[in-house]
mmCIF file of C-alpha atoms in Angstrom:
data_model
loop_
_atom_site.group_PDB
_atom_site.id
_atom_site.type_symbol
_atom_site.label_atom_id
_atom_site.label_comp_id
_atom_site.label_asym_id
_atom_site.label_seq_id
_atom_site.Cartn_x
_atom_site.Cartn_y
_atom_site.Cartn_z
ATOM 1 C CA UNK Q 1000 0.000 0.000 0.000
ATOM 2 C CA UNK Q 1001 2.732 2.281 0.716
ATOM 3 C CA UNK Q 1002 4.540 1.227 -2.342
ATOM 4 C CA UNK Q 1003 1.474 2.153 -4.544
ATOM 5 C CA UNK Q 1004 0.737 5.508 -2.666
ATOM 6 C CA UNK Q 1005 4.505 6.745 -3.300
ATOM 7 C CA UNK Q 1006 3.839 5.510 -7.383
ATOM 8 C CA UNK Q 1007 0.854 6.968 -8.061
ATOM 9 C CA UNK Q 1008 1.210 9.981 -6.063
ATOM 10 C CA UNK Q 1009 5.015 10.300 -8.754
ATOM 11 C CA UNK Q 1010 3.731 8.622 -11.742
ATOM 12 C CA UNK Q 1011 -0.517 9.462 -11.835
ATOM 13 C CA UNK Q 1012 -2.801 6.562 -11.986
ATOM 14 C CA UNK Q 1013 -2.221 6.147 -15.928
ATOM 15 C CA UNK Q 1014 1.250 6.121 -15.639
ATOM 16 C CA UNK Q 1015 1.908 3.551 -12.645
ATOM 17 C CA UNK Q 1016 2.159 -0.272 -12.827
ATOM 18 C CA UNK Q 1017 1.677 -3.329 -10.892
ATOM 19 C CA UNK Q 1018 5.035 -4.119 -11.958
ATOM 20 C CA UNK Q 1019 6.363 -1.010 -10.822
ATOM 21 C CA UNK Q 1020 4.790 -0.910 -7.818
ATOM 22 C CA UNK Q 1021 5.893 -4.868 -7.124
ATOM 23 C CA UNK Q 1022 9.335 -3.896 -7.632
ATOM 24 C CA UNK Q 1023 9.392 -0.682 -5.428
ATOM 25 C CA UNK Q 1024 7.639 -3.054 -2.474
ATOM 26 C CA UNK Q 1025 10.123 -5.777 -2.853
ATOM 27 C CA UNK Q 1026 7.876 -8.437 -3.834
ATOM 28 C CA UNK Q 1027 5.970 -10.353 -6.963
ATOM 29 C CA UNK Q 1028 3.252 -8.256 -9.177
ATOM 30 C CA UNK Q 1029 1.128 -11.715 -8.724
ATOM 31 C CA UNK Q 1030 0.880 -11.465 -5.234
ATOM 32 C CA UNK Q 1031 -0.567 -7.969 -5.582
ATOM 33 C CA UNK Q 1032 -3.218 -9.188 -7.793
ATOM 34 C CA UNK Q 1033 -3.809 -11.838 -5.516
ATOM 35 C CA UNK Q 1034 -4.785 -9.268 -2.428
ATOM 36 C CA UNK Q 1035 -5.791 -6.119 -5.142
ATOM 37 C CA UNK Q 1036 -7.103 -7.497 -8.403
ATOM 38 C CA UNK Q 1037 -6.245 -4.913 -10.859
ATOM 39 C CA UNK Q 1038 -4.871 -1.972 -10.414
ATOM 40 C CA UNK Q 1039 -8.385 -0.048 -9.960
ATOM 41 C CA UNK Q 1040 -8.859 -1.974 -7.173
ATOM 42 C CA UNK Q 1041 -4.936 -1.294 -5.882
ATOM 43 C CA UNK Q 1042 -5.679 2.568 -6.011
ATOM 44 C CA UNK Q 1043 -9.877 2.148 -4.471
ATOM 45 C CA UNK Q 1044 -7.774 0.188 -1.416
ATOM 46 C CA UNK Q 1045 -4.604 3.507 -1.460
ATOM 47 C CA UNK Q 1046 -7.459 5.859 -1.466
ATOM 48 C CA UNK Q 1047 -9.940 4.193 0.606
ATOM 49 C CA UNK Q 1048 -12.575 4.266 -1.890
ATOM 50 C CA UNK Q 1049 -15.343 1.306 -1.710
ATOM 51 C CA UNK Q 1050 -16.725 2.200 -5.006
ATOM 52 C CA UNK Q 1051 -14.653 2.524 -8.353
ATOM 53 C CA UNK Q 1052 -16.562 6.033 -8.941
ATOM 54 C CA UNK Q 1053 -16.018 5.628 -13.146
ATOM 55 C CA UNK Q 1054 -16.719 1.845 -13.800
ATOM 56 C CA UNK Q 1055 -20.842 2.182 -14.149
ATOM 57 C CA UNK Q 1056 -20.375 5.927 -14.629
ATOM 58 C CA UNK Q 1057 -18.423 6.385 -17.765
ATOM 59 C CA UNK Q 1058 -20.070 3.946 -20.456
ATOM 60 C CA UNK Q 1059 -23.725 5.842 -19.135
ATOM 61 C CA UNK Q 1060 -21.824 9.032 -19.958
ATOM 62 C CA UNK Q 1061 -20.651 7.819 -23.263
ATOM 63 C CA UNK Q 1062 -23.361 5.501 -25.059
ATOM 64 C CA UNK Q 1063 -25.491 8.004 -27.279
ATOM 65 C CA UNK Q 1064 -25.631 10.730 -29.614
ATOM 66 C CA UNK Q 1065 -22.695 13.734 -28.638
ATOM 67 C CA UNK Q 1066 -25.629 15.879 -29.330
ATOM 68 C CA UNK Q 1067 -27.489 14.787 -25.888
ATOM 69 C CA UNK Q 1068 -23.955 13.912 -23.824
ATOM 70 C CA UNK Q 1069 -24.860 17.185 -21.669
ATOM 71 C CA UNK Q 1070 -28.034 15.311 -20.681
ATOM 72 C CA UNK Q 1071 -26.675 12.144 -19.784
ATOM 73 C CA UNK Q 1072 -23.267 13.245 -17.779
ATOM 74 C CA UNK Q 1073 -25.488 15.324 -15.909
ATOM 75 C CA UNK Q 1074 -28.016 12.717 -15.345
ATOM 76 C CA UNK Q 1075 -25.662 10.271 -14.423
ATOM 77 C CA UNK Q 1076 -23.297 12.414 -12.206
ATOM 78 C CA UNK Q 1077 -25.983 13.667 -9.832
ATOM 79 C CA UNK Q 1078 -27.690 10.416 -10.069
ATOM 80 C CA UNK Q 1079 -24.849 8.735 -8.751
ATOM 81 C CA UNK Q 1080 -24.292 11.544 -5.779
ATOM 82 C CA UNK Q 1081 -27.829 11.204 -4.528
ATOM 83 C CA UNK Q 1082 -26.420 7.818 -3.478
ATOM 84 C CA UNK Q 1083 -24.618 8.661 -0.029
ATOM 85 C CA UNK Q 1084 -22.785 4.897 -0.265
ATOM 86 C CA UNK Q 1085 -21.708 6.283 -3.233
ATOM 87 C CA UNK Q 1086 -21.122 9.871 -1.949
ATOM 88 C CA UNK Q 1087 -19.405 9.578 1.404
ATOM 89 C CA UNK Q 1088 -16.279 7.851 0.479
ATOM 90 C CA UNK Q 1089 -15.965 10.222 -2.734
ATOM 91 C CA UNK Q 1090 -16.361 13.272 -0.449
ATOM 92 C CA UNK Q 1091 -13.755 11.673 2.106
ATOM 93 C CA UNK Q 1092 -11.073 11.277 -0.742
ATOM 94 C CA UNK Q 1093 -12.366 15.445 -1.719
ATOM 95 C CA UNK Q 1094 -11.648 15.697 2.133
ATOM 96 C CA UNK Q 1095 -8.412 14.284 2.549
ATOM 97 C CA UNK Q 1096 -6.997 16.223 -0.902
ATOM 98 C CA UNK Q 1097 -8.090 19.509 1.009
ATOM 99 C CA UNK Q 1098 -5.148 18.778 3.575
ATOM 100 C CA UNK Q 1099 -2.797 16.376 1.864
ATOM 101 C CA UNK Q 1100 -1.200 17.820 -1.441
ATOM 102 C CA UNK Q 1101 -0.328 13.828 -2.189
ATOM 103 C CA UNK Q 1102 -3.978 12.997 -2.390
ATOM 104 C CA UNK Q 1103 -4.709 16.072 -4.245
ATOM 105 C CA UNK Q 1104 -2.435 14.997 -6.962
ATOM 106 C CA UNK Q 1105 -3.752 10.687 -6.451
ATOM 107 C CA UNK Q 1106 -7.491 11.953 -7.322
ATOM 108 C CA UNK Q 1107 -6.666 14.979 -9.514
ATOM 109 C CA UNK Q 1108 -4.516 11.770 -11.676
ATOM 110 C CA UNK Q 1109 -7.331 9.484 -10.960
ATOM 111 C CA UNK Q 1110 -10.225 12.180 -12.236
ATOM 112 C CA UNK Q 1111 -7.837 13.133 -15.204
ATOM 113 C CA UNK Q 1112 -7.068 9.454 -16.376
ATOM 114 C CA UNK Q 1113 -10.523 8.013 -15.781
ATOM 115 C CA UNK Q 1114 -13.411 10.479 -16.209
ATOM 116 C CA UNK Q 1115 -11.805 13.461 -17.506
ATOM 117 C CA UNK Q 1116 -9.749 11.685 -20.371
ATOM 118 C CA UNK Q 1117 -12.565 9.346 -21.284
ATOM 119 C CA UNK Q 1118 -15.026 12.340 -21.845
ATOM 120 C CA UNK Q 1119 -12.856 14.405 -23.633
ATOM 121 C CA UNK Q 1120 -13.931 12.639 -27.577
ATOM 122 C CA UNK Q 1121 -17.668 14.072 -26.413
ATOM 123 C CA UNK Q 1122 -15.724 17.721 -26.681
ATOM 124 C CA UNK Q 1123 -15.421 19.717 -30.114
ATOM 125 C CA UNK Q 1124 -13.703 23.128 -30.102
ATOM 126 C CA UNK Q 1125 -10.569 24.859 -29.348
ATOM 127 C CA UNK Q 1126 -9.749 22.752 -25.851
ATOM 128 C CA UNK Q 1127 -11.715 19.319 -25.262
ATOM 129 C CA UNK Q 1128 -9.610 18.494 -22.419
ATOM 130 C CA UNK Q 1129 -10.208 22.068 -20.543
ATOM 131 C CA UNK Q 1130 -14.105 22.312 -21.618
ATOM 132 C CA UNK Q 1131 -14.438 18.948 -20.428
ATOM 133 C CA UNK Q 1132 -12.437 20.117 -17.029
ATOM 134 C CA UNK Q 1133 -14.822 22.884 -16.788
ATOM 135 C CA UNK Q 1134 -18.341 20.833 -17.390
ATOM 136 C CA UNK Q 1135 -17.063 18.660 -14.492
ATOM 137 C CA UNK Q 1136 -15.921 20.762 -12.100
ATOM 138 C CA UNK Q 1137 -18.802 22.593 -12.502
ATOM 139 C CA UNK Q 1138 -21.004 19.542 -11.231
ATOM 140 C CA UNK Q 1139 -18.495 19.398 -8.826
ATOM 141 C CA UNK Q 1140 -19.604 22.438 -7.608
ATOM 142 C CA UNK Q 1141 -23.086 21.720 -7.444
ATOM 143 C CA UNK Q 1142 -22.617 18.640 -5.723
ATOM 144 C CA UNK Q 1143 -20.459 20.767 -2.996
ATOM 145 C CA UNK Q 1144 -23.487 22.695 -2.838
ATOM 146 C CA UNK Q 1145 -26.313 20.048 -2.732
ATOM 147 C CA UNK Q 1146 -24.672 18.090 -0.588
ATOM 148 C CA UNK Q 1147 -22.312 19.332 1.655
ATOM 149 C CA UNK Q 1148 -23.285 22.743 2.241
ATOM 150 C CA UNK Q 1149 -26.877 21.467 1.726
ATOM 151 C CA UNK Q 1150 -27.912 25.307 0.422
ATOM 152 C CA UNK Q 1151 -31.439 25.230 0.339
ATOM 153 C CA UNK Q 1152 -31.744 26.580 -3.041
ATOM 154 C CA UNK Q 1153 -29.961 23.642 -4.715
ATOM 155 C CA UNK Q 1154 -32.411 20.758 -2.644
ATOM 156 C CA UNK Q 1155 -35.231 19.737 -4.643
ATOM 157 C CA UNK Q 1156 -35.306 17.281 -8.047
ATOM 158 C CA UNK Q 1157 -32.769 15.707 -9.701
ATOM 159 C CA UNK Q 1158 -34.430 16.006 -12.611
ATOM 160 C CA UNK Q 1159 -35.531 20.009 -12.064
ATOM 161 C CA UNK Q 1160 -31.062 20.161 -11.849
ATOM 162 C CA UNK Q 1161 -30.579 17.939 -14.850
ATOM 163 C CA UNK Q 1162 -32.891 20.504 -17.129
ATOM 164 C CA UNK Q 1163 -31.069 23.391 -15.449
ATOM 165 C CA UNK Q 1164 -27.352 22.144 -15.785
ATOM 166 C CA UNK Q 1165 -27.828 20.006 -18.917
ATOM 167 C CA UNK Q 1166 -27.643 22.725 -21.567
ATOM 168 C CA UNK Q 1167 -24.569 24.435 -19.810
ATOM 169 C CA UNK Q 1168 -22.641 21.169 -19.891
ATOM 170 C CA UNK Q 1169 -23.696 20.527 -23.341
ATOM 171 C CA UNK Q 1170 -22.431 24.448 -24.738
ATOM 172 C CA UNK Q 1171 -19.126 23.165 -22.942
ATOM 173 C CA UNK Q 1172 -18.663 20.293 -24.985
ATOM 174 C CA UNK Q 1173 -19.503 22.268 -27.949
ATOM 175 C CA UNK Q 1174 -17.115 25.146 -27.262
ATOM 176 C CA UNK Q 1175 -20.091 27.429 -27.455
ATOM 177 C CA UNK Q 1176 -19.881 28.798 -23.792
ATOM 178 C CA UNK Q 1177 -17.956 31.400 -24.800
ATOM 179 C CA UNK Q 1178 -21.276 32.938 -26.978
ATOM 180 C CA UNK Q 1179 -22.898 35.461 -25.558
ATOM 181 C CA UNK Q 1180 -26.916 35.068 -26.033
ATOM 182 C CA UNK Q 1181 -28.442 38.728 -25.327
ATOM 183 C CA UNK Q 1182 -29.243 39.176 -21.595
ATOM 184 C CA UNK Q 1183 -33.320 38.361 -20.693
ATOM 185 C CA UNK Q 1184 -34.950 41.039 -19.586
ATOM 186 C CA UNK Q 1185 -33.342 43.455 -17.514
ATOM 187 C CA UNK Y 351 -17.125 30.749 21.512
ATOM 188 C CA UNK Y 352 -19.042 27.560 22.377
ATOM 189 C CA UNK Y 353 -22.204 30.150 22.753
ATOM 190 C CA UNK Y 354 -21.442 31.504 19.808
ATOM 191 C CA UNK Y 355 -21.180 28.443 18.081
ATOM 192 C CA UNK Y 356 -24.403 26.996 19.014
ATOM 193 C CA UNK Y 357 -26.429 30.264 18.178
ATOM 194 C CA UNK Y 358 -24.710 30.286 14.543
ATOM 195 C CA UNK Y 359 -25.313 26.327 13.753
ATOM 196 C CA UNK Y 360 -29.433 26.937 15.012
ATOM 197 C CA UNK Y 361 -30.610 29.828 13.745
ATOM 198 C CA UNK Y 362 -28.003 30.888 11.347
ATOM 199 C CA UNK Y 363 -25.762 34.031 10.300
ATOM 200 C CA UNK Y 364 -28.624 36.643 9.795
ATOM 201 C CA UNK Y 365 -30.937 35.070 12.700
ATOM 202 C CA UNK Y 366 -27.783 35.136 15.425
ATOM 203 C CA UNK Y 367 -28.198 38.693 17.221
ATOM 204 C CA UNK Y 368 -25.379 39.438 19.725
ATOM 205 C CA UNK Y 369 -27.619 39.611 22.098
ATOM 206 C CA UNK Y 370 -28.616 36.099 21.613
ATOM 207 C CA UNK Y 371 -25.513 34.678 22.109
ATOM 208 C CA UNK Y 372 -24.370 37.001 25.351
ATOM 209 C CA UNK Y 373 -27.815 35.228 26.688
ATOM 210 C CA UNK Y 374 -26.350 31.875 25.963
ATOM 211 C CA UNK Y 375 -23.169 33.012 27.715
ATOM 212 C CA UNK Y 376 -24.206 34.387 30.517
ATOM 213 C CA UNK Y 377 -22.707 37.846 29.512
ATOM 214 C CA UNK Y 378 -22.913 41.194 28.601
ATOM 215 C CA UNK Y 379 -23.380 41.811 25.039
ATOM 216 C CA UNK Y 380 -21.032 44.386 25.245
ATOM 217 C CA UNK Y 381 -17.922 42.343 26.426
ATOM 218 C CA UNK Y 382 -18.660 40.069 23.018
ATOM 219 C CA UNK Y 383 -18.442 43.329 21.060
ATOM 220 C CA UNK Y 384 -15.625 44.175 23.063
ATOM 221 C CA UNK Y 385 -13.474 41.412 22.065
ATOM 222 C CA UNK Y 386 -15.063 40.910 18.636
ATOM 223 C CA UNK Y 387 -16.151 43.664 17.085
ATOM 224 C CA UNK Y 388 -19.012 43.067 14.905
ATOM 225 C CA UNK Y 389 -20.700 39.913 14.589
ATOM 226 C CA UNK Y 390 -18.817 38.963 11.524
ATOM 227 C CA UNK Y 391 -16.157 39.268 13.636
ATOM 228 C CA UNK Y 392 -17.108 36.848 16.017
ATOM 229 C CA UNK Y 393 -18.526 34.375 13.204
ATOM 230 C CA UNK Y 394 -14.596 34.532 11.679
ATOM 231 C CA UNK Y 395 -13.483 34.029 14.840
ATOM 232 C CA UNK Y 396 -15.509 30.627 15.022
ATOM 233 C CA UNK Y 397 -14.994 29.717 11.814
ATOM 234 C CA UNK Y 398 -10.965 30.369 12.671
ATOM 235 C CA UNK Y 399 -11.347 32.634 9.198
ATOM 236 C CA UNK Y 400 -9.115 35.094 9.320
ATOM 237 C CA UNK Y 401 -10.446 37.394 6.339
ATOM 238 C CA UNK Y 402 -14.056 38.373 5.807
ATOM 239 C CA UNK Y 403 -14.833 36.319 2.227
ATOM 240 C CA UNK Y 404 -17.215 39.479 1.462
ATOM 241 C CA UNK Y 405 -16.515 42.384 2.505
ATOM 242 C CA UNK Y 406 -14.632 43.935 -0.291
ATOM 243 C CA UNK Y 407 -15.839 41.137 -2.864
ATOM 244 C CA UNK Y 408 -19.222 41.921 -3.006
ATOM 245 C CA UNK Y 409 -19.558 45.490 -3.793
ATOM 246 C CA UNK Y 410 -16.863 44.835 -6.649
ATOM 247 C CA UNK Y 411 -19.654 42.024 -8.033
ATOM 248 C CA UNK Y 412 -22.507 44.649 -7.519
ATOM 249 C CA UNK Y 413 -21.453 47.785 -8.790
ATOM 250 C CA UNK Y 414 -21.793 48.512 -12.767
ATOM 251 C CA UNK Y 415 -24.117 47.831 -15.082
ATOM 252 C CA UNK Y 416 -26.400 44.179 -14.185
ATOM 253 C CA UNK Y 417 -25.574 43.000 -17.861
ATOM 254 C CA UNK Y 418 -21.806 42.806 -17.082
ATOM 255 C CA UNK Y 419 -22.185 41.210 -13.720
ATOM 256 C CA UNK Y 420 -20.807 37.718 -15.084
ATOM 257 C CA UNK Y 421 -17.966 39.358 -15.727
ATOM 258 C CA UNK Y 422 -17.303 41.278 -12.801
ATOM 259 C CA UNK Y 423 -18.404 38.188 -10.246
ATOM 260 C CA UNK Y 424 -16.201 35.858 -12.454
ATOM 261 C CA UNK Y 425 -13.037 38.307 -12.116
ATOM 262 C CA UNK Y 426 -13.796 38.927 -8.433
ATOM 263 C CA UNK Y 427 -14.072 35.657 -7.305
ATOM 264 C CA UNK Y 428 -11.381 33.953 -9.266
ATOM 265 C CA UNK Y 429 -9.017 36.740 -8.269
ATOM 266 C CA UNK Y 430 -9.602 36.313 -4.712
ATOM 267 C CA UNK Y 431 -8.946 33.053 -4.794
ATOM 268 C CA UNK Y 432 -5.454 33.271 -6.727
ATOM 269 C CA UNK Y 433 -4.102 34.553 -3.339
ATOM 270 C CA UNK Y 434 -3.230 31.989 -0.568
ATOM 271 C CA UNK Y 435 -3.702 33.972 2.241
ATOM 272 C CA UNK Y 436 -7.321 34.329 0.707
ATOM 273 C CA UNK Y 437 -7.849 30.934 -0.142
ATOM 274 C CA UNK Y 438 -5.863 28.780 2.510
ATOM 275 C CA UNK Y 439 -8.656 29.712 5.470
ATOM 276 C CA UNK Y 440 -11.413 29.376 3.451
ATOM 277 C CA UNK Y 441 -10.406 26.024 1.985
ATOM 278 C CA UNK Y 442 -9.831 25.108 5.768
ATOM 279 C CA UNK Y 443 -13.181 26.049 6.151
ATOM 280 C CA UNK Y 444 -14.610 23.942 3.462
ATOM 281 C CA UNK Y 445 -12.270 20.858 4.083
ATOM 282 C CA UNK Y 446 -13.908 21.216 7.967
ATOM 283 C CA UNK Y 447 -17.525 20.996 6.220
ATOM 284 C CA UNK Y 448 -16.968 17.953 5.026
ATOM 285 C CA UNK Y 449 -16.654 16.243 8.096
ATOM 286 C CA UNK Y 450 -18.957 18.158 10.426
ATOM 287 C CA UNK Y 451 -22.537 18.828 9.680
ATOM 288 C CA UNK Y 452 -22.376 22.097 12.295
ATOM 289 C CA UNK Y 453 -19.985 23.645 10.571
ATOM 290 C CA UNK Y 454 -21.311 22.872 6.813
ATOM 291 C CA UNK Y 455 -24.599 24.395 8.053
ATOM 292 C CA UNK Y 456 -22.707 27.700 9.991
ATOM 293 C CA UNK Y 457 -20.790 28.111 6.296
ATOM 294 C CA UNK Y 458 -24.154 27.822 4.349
ATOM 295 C CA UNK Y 459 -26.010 29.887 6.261
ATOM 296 C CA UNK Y 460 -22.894 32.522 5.761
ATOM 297 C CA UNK Y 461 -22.588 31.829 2.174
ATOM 298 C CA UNK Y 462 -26.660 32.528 2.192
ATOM 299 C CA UNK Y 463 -26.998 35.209 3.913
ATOM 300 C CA UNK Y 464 -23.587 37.406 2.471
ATOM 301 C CA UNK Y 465 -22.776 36.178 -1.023
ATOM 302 C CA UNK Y 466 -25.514 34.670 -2.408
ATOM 303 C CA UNK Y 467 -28.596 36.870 -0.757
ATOM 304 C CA UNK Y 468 -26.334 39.636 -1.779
ATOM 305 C CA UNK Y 469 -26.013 38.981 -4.918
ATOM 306 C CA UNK Y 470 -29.652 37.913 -5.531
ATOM 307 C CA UNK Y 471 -30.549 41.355 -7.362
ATOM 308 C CA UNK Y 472 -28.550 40.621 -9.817
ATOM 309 C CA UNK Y 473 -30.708 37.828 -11.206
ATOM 310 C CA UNK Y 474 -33.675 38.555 -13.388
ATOM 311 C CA UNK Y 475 -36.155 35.071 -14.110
ATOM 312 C CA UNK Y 476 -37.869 32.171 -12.228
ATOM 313 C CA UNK Y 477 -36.285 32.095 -9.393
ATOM 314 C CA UNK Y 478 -33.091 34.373 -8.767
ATOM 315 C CA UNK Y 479 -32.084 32.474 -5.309
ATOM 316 C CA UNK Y 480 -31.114 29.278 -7.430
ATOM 317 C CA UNK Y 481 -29.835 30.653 -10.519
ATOM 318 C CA UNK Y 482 -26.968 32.894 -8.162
ATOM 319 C CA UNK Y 483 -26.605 29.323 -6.428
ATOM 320 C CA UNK Y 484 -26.147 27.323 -9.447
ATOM 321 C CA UNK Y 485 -23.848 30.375 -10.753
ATOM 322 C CA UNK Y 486 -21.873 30.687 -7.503
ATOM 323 C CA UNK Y 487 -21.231 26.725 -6.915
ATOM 324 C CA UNK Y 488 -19.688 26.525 -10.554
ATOM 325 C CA UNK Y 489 -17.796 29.039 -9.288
ATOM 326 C CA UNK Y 490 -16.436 27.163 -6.390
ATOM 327 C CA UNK Y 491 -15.932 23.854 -8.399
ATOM 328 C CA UNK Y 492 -14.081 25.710 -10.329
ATOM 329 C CA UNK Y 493 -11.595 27.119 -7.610
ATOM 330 C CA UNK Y 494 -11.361 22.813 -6.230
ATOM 331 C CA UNK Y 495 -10.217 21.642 -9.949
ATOM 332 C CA UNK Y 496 -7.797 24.568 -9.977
ATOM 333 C CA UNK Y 497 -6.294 25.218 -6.705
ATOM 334 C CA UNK Y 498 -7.313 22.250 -4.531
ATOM 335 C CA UNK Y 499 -6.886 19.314 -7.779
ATOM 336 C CA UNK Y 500 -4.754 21.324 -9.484
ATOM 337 C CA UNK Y 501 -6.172 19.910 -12.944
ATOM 338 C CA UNK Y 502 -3.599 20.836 -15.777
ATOM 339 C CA UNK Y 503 -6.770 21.742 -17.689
ATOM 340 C CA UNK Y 504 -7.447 24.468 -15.755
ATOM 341 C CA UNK Y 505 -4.567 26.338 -14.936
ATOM 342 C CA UNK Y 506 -2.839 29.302 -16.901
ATOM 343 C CA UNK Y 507 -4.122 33.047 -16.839
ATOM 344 C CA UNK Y 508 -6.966 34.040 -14.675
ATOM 345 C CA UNK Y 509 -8.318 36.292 -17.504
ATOM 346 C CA UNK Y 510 -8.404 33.297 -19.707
ATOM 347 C CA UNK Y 511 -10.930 31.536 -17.243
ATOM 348 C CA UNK Y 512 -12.899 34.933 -17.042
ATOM 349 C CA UNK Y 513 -13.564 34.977 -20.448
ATOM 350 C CA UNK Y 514 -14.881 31.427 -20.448
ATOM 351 C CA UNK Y 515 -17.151 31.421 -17.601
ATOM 352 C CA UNK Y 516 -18.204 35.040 -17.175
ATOM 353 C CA UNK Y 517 -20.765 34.357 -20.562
ATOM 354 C CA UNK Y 518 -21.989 30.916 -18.410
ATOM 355 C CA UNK Y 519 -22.261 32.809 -15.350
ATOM 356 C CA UNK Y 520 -24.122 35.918 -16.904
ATOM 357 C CA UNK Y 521 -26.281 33.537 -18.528
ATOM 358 C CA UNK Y 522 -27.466 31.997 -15.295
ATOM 359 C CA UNK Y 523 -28.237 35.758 -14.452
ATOM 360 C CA UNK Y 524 -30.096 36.408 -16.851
ATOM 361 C CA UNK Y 525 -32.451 32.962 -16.709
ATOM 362 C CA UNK Y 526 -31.249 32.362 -19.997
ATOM 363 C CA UNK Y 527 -29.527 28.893 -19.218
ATOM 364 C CA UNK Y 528 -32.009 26.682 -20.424
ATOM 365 C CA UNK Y 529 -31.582 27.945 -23.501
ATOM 366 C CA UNK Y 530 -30.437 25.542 -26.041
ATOM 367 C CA UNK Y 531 -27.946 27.012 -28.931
ATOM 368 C CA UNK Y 532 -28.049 24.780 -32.287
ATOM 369 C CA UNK Y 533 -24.660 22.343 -31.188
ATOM 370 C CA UNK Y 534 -21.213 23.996 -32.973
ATOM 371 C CA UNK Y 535 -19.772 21.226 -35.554
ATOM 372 C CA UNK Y 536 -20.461 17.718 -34.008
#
């Protein structure tokens, strides 16, 4: 465990190895997969995580026209929030990166190799990977605010959220959040 | 302190009154105002927060015309949180939500009743209270990918960022982010 802390925290998720993290422990990459499985399940175990947060997530995100991804990562995001087995051990990990700068970078390398990086071919534009980083961190946000903070104007529907958020996510993707619509009303 | 505390966490930033709290105590109210100063004072004092988040932010968001408030909340808000000695306590804060339910609720109901009730005249459509919240949150996800994550995706120049979300954030504003654009390219 130690071992695989100190080679994702240098190398990111994507760019660590059973192998390397069997040689830096001293011992055979089998006998990791014996106790760990794959190397998901090694970095759920370093992190604490019960849930693989992507695994369910990321195909929902994916399967359908580009045209409607705003709708389903939206959907699918909050969905998976309202679920506190889901949410507590997410919001520990958000926690723990608020104090340890080695956690920071394990789930910033974990949300850039997993979700970020697999949701990036749903982008068009100037800069998939940074309107993707803003979609997400945006539900982020509201998630913050639903949940932790609890802010009474953010309780309420999922679905009322998903028709609200939906169309921001989807300009995002599109590289059309940059357009300026003329202001309503006044 | 512990008077203090309770008062905040049950009724509240805008329903705590001074006096309230001295009851609790057993004191005068003038000792607390002695020590403390205002209440925000004694709120930052419980919160350990050693800047007022508001103060000087939210007059910067309010004044100029309403159609360029995306922009001017954007700026302010990002800018604020480029400086450590800004962002360190209030990430502290934040981090110290997570875990305890009193303190998520005392920096809600601060969040409520300063930045977002403040800011609330800003928004023109079906309800104001939730479009600032939804606008403010992405806000605040934002800041997490960026300082706390530190996603590549979202670093470089903070005027970069402005001109990217201030169009989302206006559009909240103005009730106008529902509205579906035709998708760019596909």
């Amino acid at each position: 465990m130690a071992a695989a802390r100190v080679e994702f925290a240098q190398h990111g998720f994507a760019g660590t190895t059973l192998r390397s993290i069997a040689a830096r422990a001293g011992v055979d990459p089998a006998l990791i997969h014996h106790y760990f499985g794959t190397k998901m399940g090694l970095f759920q175990a370093v992190l604490a995580l019960g849930v693989d947060p992507t695994r369910q997530a990321l195909p929902a995100m994916l399967d359908g026209p580009r045209e409607e991804a705003g709708q389903r990562i939206v959907r699918t995001f909050l969905t998976m929030y309202e679920d506190p087995q889901f949410r507590e051990p997410v919001l520990a990990v958000m926690r723990t990166a608020m104090t340890s700068r080695e956690v920071a970078a394990l789930a910033a390398s974990f949300l850039q190799d997993t979700m970020l990086r697999g949701l990036v071919t749903l982008a068009v534009g100037p800069d998939p990977a940074r309107q993707v980083a803003l979609a997400m961190t945006h539900l982020m946000g509201t998630v913050l605010g639903r949940h932790v903070l609890g802010l009474a104007a953010l309780q309420g529907e999922v679905d009322a959220l998903v028709d609200e958020l939906a169309p921001v996510v989807q300009r995002y993707l599109d590289g059309a959040h940059r357009d300026v619509t003329g202001p309503v009303g006044s």
